[in-house]
mmCIF file of C-alpha atoms and ligand atoms in Angstrom:
data_model
loop_
_atom_site.group_PDB
_atom_site.id
_atom_site.type_symbol
_atom_site.label_atom_id
_atom_site.label_comp_id
_atom_site.label_asym_id
_atom_site.label_seq_id
_atom_site.Cartn_x
_atom_site.Cartn_y
_atom_site.Cartn_z
ATOM 1 C CA MET A 764 59.265 -98.105 -144.635
ATOM 2 C CA GLU A 765 57.517 -97.871 -141.465
ATOM 3 C CA THR A 766 54.772 -95.622 -143.036
ATOM 4 C CA ASP A 767 54.503 -98.036 -145.845
ATOM 5 C CA THR A 768 53.818 -101.009 -143.568
ATOM 6 C CA VAL A 769 51.233 -98.980 -141.767
ATOM 7 C CA HIS A 770 49.581 -97.898 -144.984
ATOM 8 C CA CYS A 771 49.556 -101.416 -146.357
ATOM 9 C CA ASP A 772 47.977 -102.884 -143.043
ATOM 10 C CA LEU A 773 45.223 -100.314 -143.250
ATOM 11 C CA ARG A 774 44.618 -100.933 -146.791
ATOM 12 C CA ASP A 775 44.344 -104.734 -146.307
ATOM 13 C CA ASN A 776 42.202 -104.371 -143.177
ATOM 14 C CA LEU A 777 39.828 -102.145 -144.814
ATOM 15 C CA ALA A 778 39.558 -104.328 -147.901
ATOM 16 C CA ARG A 779 38.883 -107.314 -145.618
ATOM 17 C CA VAL A 780 36.249 -105.490 -143.638
ATOM 18 C CA ARG A 781 34.690 -104.286 -147.028
ATOM 19 C CA THR A 782 34.689 -107.949 -148.330
ATOM 20 C CA THR A 783 33.067 -109.171 -145.058
ATOM 21 C CA ILE A 784 30.306 -106.639 -145.338
ATOM 22 C CA GLY A 785 29.769 -107.525 -148.934
ATOM 23 C CA THR A 786 29.518 -111.253 -147.960
ATOM 24 C CA ALA A 787 27.246 -110.865 -145.020
ATOM 25 C CA SER A 788 24.956 -108.525 -146.949
ATOM 26 C CA HIS A 789 24.519 -110.908 -149.835
ATOM 27 C CA GLN A 790 24.008 -113.884 -147.542
ATOM 28 C CA SER A 791 21.078 -112.007 -146.094
ATOM 29 C CA GLY A 792 19.770 -110.836 -149.437
ATOM 30 C CA ARG A 793 20.808 -107.276 -148.893
ATOM 31 C CA ASP A 794 22.606 -104.807 -151.166
ATOM 32 C CA PRO A 795 25.901 -103.945 -149.532
ATOM 33 C CA GLN A 796 25.331 -100.311 -150.304
ATOM 34 C CA THR A 797 22.746 -100.412 -147.556
ATOM 35 C CA VAL A 798 25.395 -100.870 -144.905
ATOM 36 C CA THR A 799 27.412 -97.855 -143.903
ATOM 37 C CA LEU A 800 30.909 -98.605 -142.385
ATOM 38 C CA VAL A 801 31.631 -96.171 -139.647
ATOM 39 C CA ALA A 802 35.385 -96.346 -138.874
ATOM 40 C CA ALA A 803 35.542 -96.031 -135.175
ATOM 41 C CA SER A 804 38.737 -94.036 -134.805
ATOM 42 C CA LYS A 805 39.150 -93.256 -131.007
ATOM 43 C CA THR A 806 42.965 -93.053 -130.243
ATOM 44 C CA VAL A 807 43.899 -93.211 -133.867
ATOM 45 C CA GLU A 808 46.455 -90.470 -134.745
ATOM 46 C CA PRO A 809 45.736 -87.770 -137.501
ATOM 47 C CA ASP A 810 48.301 -89.253 -139.922
ATOM 48 C CA ARG A 811 46.577 -92.538 -139.975
ATOM 49 C CA LEU A 812 43.256 -90.996 -140.368
ATOM 50 C CA GLN A 813 44.573 -89.151 -143.367
ATOM 51 C CA SER A 814 45.931 -92.539 -144.729
ATOM 52 C CA THR A 815 42.430 -94.001 -144.179
ATOM 53 C CA ILE A 816 40.908 -90.994 -146.000
ATOM 54 C CA ASP A 817 43.498 -91.383 -148.909
ATOM 55 C CA LEU A 818 42.284 -95.021 -149.229
ATOM 56 C CA GLY A 819 38.784 -93.686 -150.001
ATOM 57 C CA HIS A 820 37.080 -93.845 -146.613
ATOM 58 C CA ARG A 821 34.777 -90.998 -145.561
ATOM 59 C CA VAL A 822 32.752 -91.977 -142.547
ATOM 60 C CA PHE A 823 34.384 -91.894 -139.131
ATOM 61 C CA GLY A 824 33.186 -92.242 -135.554
ATOM 62 C CA GLU A 825 34.900 -90.694 -132.334
ATOM 63 C CA ASN A 826 34.045 -91.336 -128.785
ATOM 64 C CA ARG A 827 35.165 -88.199 -127.123
ATOM 65 C CA VAL A 828 34.097 -84.651 -128.082
ATOM 66 C CA GLN A 829 37.446 -83.197 -126.845
ATOM 67 C CA GLU A 830 39.599 -85.803 -128.642
ATOM 68 C CA ALA A 831 37.626 -85.128 -131.895
ATOM 69 C CA LYS A 832 37.896 -81.474 -131.466
ATOM 70 C CA ASN A 833 41.706 -81.823 -131.301
ATOM 71 C CA LYS A 834 42.138 -84.104 -134.327
ATOM 72 C CA TRP A 835 39.369 -83.445 -136.909
ATOM 73 C CA PRO A 836 39.192 -79.618 -137.746
ATOM 74 C CA PRO A 837 42.292 -79.750 -139.981
ATOM 75 C CA LEU A 838 41.231 -83.000 -141.571
ATOM 76 C CA LEU A 839 37.800 -81.776 -142.217
ATOM 77 C CA GLU A 840 39.309 -78.677 -143.724
ATOM 78 C CA GLY A 841 41.604 -80.586 -146.004
ATOM 79 C CA ASN A 842 39.380 -83.253 -147.298
ATOM 80 C CA ARG A 843 36.027 -83.303 -148.926
ATOM 81 C CA GLY A 844 33.037 -85.231 -147.994
ATOM 82 C CA LEU A 845 33.917 -86.474 -144.707
ATOM 83 C CA GLU A 846 31.112 -87.661 -142.228
ATOM 84 C CA LEU A 847 31.734 -87.587 -138.578
ATOM 85 C CA HIS A 848 29.725 -89.552 -135.922
ATOM 86 C CA LEU A 849 29.868 -89.141 -132.220
ATOM 87 C CA LEU A 850 29.653 -92.653 -130.734
ATOM 88 C CA GLY A 851 30.634 -92.005 -127.085
ATOM 89 C CA PRO A 852 28.528 -90.615 -124.104
ATOM 90 C CA LEU A 853 27.869 -86.901 -124.195
ATOM 91 C CA GLN A 854 27.863 -84.429 -121.442
ATOM 92 C CA SER A 855 25.624 -81.344 -121.603
ATOM 93 C CA ASN A 856 28.530 -79.000 -121.357
ATOM 94 C CA LYS A 857 29.862 -80.431 -124.644
ATOM 95 C CA ALA A 858 26.821 -79.981 -126.573
ATOM 96 C CA ARG A 859 27.794 -76.937 -128.326
ATOM 97 C CA ASP A 860 31.183 -78.370 -129.556
ATOM 98 C CA ALA A 861 29.230 -81.670 -130.595
ATOM 99 C CA VAL A 862 26.755 -79.857 -132.604
ATOM 100 C CA ALA A 863 29.417 -77.754 -134.211
ATOM 101 C CA LEU A 864 31.689 -80.680 -135.175
ATOM 102 C CA PHE A 865 29.454 -83.788 -135.651
ATOM 103 C CA ASP A 866 27.235 -84.765 -138.590
ATOM 104 C CA VAL A 867 25.552 -87.460 -136.593
ATOM 105 C CA ILE A 868 25.282 -87.895 -132.875
ATOM 106 C CA GLN A 869 24.592 -91.692 -132.080
ATOM 107 C CA SER A 870 24.682 -91.612 -128.339
ATOM 108 C CA ILE A 871 21.419 -89.686 -127.428
ATOM 109 C CA ASP A 872 20.817 -91.495 -124.081
ATOM 110 C CA ARG A 873 18.666 -89.130 -121.919
ATOM 111 C CA PRO A 874 16.165 -86.180 -121.970
ATOM 112 C CA SER A 875 18.854 -83.637 -120.663
ATOM 113 C CA ILE A 876 21.148 -84.495 -123.623
ATOM 114 C CA ALA A 877 18.355 -84.286 -126.202
ATOM 115 C CA THR A 878 17.288 -80.941 -124.949
ATOM 116 C CA ALA A 879 20.822 -79.494 -124.959
ATOM 117 C CA ILE A 880 21.349 -80.757 -128.524
ATOM 118 C CA ALA A 881 18.050 -79.212 -129.692
ATOM 119 C CA ARG A 882 18.880 -75.951 -128.081
ATOM 120 C CA GLU A 883 22.340 -75.836 -129.663
ATOM 121 C CA SER A 884 21.010 -76.872 -133.167
ATOM 122 C CA ASP A 885 18.650 -74.027 -132.884
ATOM 123 C CA LYS A 886 21.287 -71.547 -131.842
ATOM 124 C CA GLN A 887 23.854 -72.795 -134.410
ATOM 125 C CA GLY A 888 21.480 -73.297 -137.216
ATOM 126 C CA ARG A 889 23.110 -76.640 -137.789
ATOM 127 C CA ARG A 890 21.136 -79.756 -137.140
ATOM 128 C CA PRO A 891 23.186 -83.068 -136.774
ATOM 129 C CA GLN A 892 21.231 -86.096 -137.355
ATOM 130 C CA VAL A 893 20.725 -88.164 -134.020
ATOM 131 C CA TYR A 894 20.281 -91.673 -132.969
ATOM 132 C CA ILE A 895 19.039 -92.841 -129.644
ATOM 133 C CA GLN A 896 21.241 -95.240 -127.642
ATOM 134 C CA VAL A 897 19.245 -98.117 -126.254
ATOM 135 C CA ASN A 898 20.589 -100.097 -123.243
ATOM 136 C CA THR A 899 19.383 -103.309 -124.703
ATOM 137 C CA ALA A 900 20.905 -105.527 -121.966
ATOM 138 C CA ARG A 901 19.849 -103.219 -119.168
ATOM 139 C CA GLU A 902 23.366 -103.003 -117.855
ATOM 140 C CA PRO A 903 23.551 -100.657 -114.704
ATOM 141 C CA GLN A 904 26.873 -99.120 -115.751
ATOM 142 C CA LYS A 905 25.862 -98.552 -119.470
ATOM 143 C CA SER A 906 24.381 -95.569 -121.218
ATOM 144 C CA GLY A 907 21.257 -95.708 -123.082
ATOM 145 C CA VAL A 908 17.507 -95.596 -122.466
ATOM 146 C CA LEU A 909 15.768 -98.845 -121.304
ATOM 147 C CA PRO A 910 13.845 -100.681 -123.914
ATOM 148 C CA GLU A 911 10.495 -99.882 -122.336
ATOM 149 C CA GLU A 912 11.380 -96.117 -122.178
ATOM 150 C CA ALA A 913 12.300 -95.957 -125.814
ATOM 151 C CA SER A 914 8.988 -95.220 -127.148
ATOM 152 C CA GLU A 915 8.165 -92.221 -125.086
ATOM 153 C CA PHE A 916 11.727 -90.712 -125.436
ATOM 154 C CA ILE A 917 11.490 -91.278 -129.252
ATOM 155 C CA ARG A 918 8.121 -89.299 -129.235
ATOM 156 C CA ALA A 919 9.723 -86.464 -127.199
ATOM 157 C CA CYS A 920 12.705 -86.208 -129.536
ATOM 158 C CA ARG A 921 10.549 -86.024 -132.610
ATOM 159 C CA GLU A 922 7.688 -83.953 -131.477
ATOM 160 C CA THR A 923 8.681 -81.824 -128.569
ATOM 161 C CA LEU A 924 12.345 -81.377 -129.527
ATOM 162 C CA ASP A 925 12.173 -81.505 -133.199
ATOM 163 C CA LEU A 926 15.391 -83.376 -133.411
ATOM 164 C CA ASP A 927 16.345 -84.990 -136.888
ATOM 165 C CA LEU A 928 15.903 -88.471 -135.406
ATOM 166 C CA ALA A 929 17.088 -91.147 -137.773
ATOM 167 C CA GLY A 930 17.501 -94.344 -135.853
ATOM 168 C CA LEU A 931 18.846 -96.260 -132.904
ATOM 169 C CA MET A 932 22.189 -97.541 -131.547
ATOM 170 C CA CYS A 933 23.034 -100.260 -129.083
ATOM 171 C CA ILE A 934 26.269 -101.695 -127.519
ATOM 172 C CA PRO A 935 25.720 -105.230 -126.287
ATOM 173 C CA PRO A 936 27.690 -106.582 -123.430
ATOM 174 C CA ALA A 937 31.116 -107.733 -124.454
ATOM 175 C CA GLY A 938 31.826 -111.328 -124.607
ATOM 176 C CA GLU A 939 28.194 -112.409 -124.885
ATOM 177 C CA ASP A 940 26.099 -113.488 -127.937
ATOM 178 C CA PRO A 941 24.525 -110.171 -129.108
ATOM 179 C CA SER A 942 21.758 -111.691 -131.214
ATOM 180 C CA GLY A 943 19.082 -110.921 -128.610
ATOM 181 C CA ASP A 944 20.243 -107.284 -128.271
ATOM 182 C CA PHE A 945 20.361 -106.913 -132.079
ATOM 183 C CA ALA A 946 16.758 -108.419 -132.487
ATOM 184 C CA LEU A 947 15.378 -106.223 -129.654
ATOM 185 C CA LEU A 948 16.975 -103.001 -131.306
ATOM 186 C CA ARG A 949 15.470 -103.990 -134.719
ATOM 187 C CA LYS A 950 12.082 -104.677 -133.188
ATOM 188 C CA ILE A 951 12.034 -101.124 -131.602
ATOM 189 C CA SER A 952 13.096 -99.486 -134.766
ATOM 190 C CA GLU A 953 10.321 -101.365 -136.752
ATOM 191 C CA ASP A 954 7.671 -100.379 -134.284
ATOM 192 C CA GLU A 955 8.746 -96.764 -134.244
ATOM 193 C CA GLY A 956 9.365 -96.406 -138.079
ATOM 194 C CA LEU A 957 12.960 -95.508 -137.721
ATOM 195 C CA ARG A 958 15.301 -96.391 -140.625
ATOM 196 C CA VAL A 959 18.812 -96.569 -139.022
ATOM 197 C CA LEU A 960 20.154 -99.506 -136.895
ATOM 198 C CA SER A 961 23.640 -98.745 -135.700
ATOM 199 C CA MET A 962 24.893 -102.105 -134.386
ATOM 200 C CA GLY A 963 27.896 -104.426 -134.757
ATOM 201 C CA MET A 964 31.470 -103.862 -133.969
ATOM 202 C CA SER A 965 34.674 -105.628 -134.960
ATOM 203 C CA GLY A 966 33.722 -108.920 -133.374
ATOM 204 C CA ASP A 967 30.150 -109.208 -134.541
ATOM 205 C CA TYR A 968 29.431 -106.816 -137.476
ATOM 206 C CA ALA A 969 28.718 -109.679 -139.984
ATOM 207 C CA GLN A 970 26.131 -111.081 -137.560
ATOM 208 C CA ALA A 971 24.647 -107.506 -137.074
ATOM 209 C CA ILE A 972 24.279 -107.134 -140.789
ATOM 210 C CA GLY A 973 22.385 -110.420 -140.997
ATOM 211 C CA GLN A 974 20.077 -108.895 -138.293
ATOM 212 C CA GLY A 975 19.464 -105.694 -140.193
ATOM 213 C CA ALA A 976 22.283 -103.290 -139.215
ATOM 214 C CA THR A 977 22.439 -100.201 -141.539
ATOM 215 C CA HIS A 978 25.623 -98.883 -139.749
ATOM 216 C CA VAL A 979 28.429 -100.936 -138.320
ATOM 217 C CA ARG A 980 31.024 -99.327 -136.030
ATOM 218 C CA VAL A 981 34.386 -100.974 -136.616
ATOM 219 C CA GLY A 982 37.521 -99.941 -134.942
ATOM 220 C CA SER A 983 40.186 -102.621 -134.314
ATOM 221 C CA ALA A 984 39.450 -104.662 -137.412
ATOM 222 C CA ILE A 985 40.638 -101.705 -139.344
ATOM 223 C CA PHE A 986 43.094 -99.764 -137.193
ATOM 224 C CA GLY A 987 44.460 -102.714 -135.185
ATOM 225 C CA ALA A 988 44.349 -103.157 -131.387
ATOM 226 C CA ARG A 989 44.004 -100.039 -129.441
ATOM 227 C CA PRO A 990 46.175 -99.036 -126.335
ATOM 228 C CA PRO A 991 44.350 -99.951 -122.998
ATOM 229 C CA VAL A 992 41.683 -97.555 -122.095
ATOM 230 C CA ARG A 993 42.611 -94.661 -119.544
ATOM 231 C CA SER A 994 39.666 -93.584 -117.505
HETATM 232 C C1 LIG B 841 35.350 -98.483 -129.902
HETATM 233 C C2 LIG B 841 33.891 -98.545 -130.282
HETATM 234 C C3 LIG B 841 33.541 -99.220 -131.448
HETATM 235 C C4 LIG B 841 34.496 -100.010 -132.169
HETATM 236 O O1 LIG B 841 34.965 -101.217 -131.462
HETATM 237 P P1 LIG B 841 36.011 -102.293 -132.133
HETATM 238 O O2 LIG B 841 35.617 -103.414 -131.201
HETATM 239 O O3 LIG B 841 37.254 -101.793 -132.050
HETATM 240 O O4 LIG B 841 35.388 -102.546 -133.513
HETATM 241 C C5 LIG B 841 32.265 -99.265 -131.794
HETATM 242 N N1 LIG B 841 31.288 -98.602 -131.105
HETATM 243 C C6 LIG B 841 31.623 -97.883 -129.959
HETATM 244 C C7 LIG B 841 30.559 -97.066 -129.283
HETATM 245 C C8 LIG B 841 32.872 -97.797 -129.567
HETATM 246 O O5 LIG B 841 33.250 -97.179 -128.328
#
């Protein structure tokens, strides 16, 4: 009974999010197929992940390498076509595990990490796609390159490090109107000829789609409220 309820919630939530993506896409004259829903699954237990996969979802995002390493290998073994994204900040000593596990690393935020990922990609013969995280609101405590540093960093990632750079990601300040952040990220991506724009979370993904998001990272609207963060 308990499991059925959980499964039901998941199904309803996922359907609701998909509908919202469809509506937001149509309203801005876009094909919903151009928007990828990344289910942000930090703290979500493996059995609920399997239920989500059973509902047909395939693209997931995790925040911590260690948590992902504990949860995902059996799921990747047992299910076809999964795509795993790293959304959280990365330490150089986790670069090896990150390259081995993730298909996309969205949180490239400084030269030392870009270099570590490039070195591991060479070593492992496995080249995850990467996005650069931009600190659009210039928050001192937040990861990401500053907007005015983006261009030079992008060039280094492409030319010097030969990373498979596909796009940009941002996490606007909580509780504020994110439209300026979304517009800035889009402007940088257009100037630099980058295709992917990862922006929008549970509270603002419809708005992000209106402003050009190709990837939305949605957690609580799918999985429900998370337990409070431990740090
Ligand atoms: C947790 C998280 C999300 C999803 O947040 P929700 O508000 O639960 O949708 C998206 N992106 C990043 C980087 C996150 O850490």
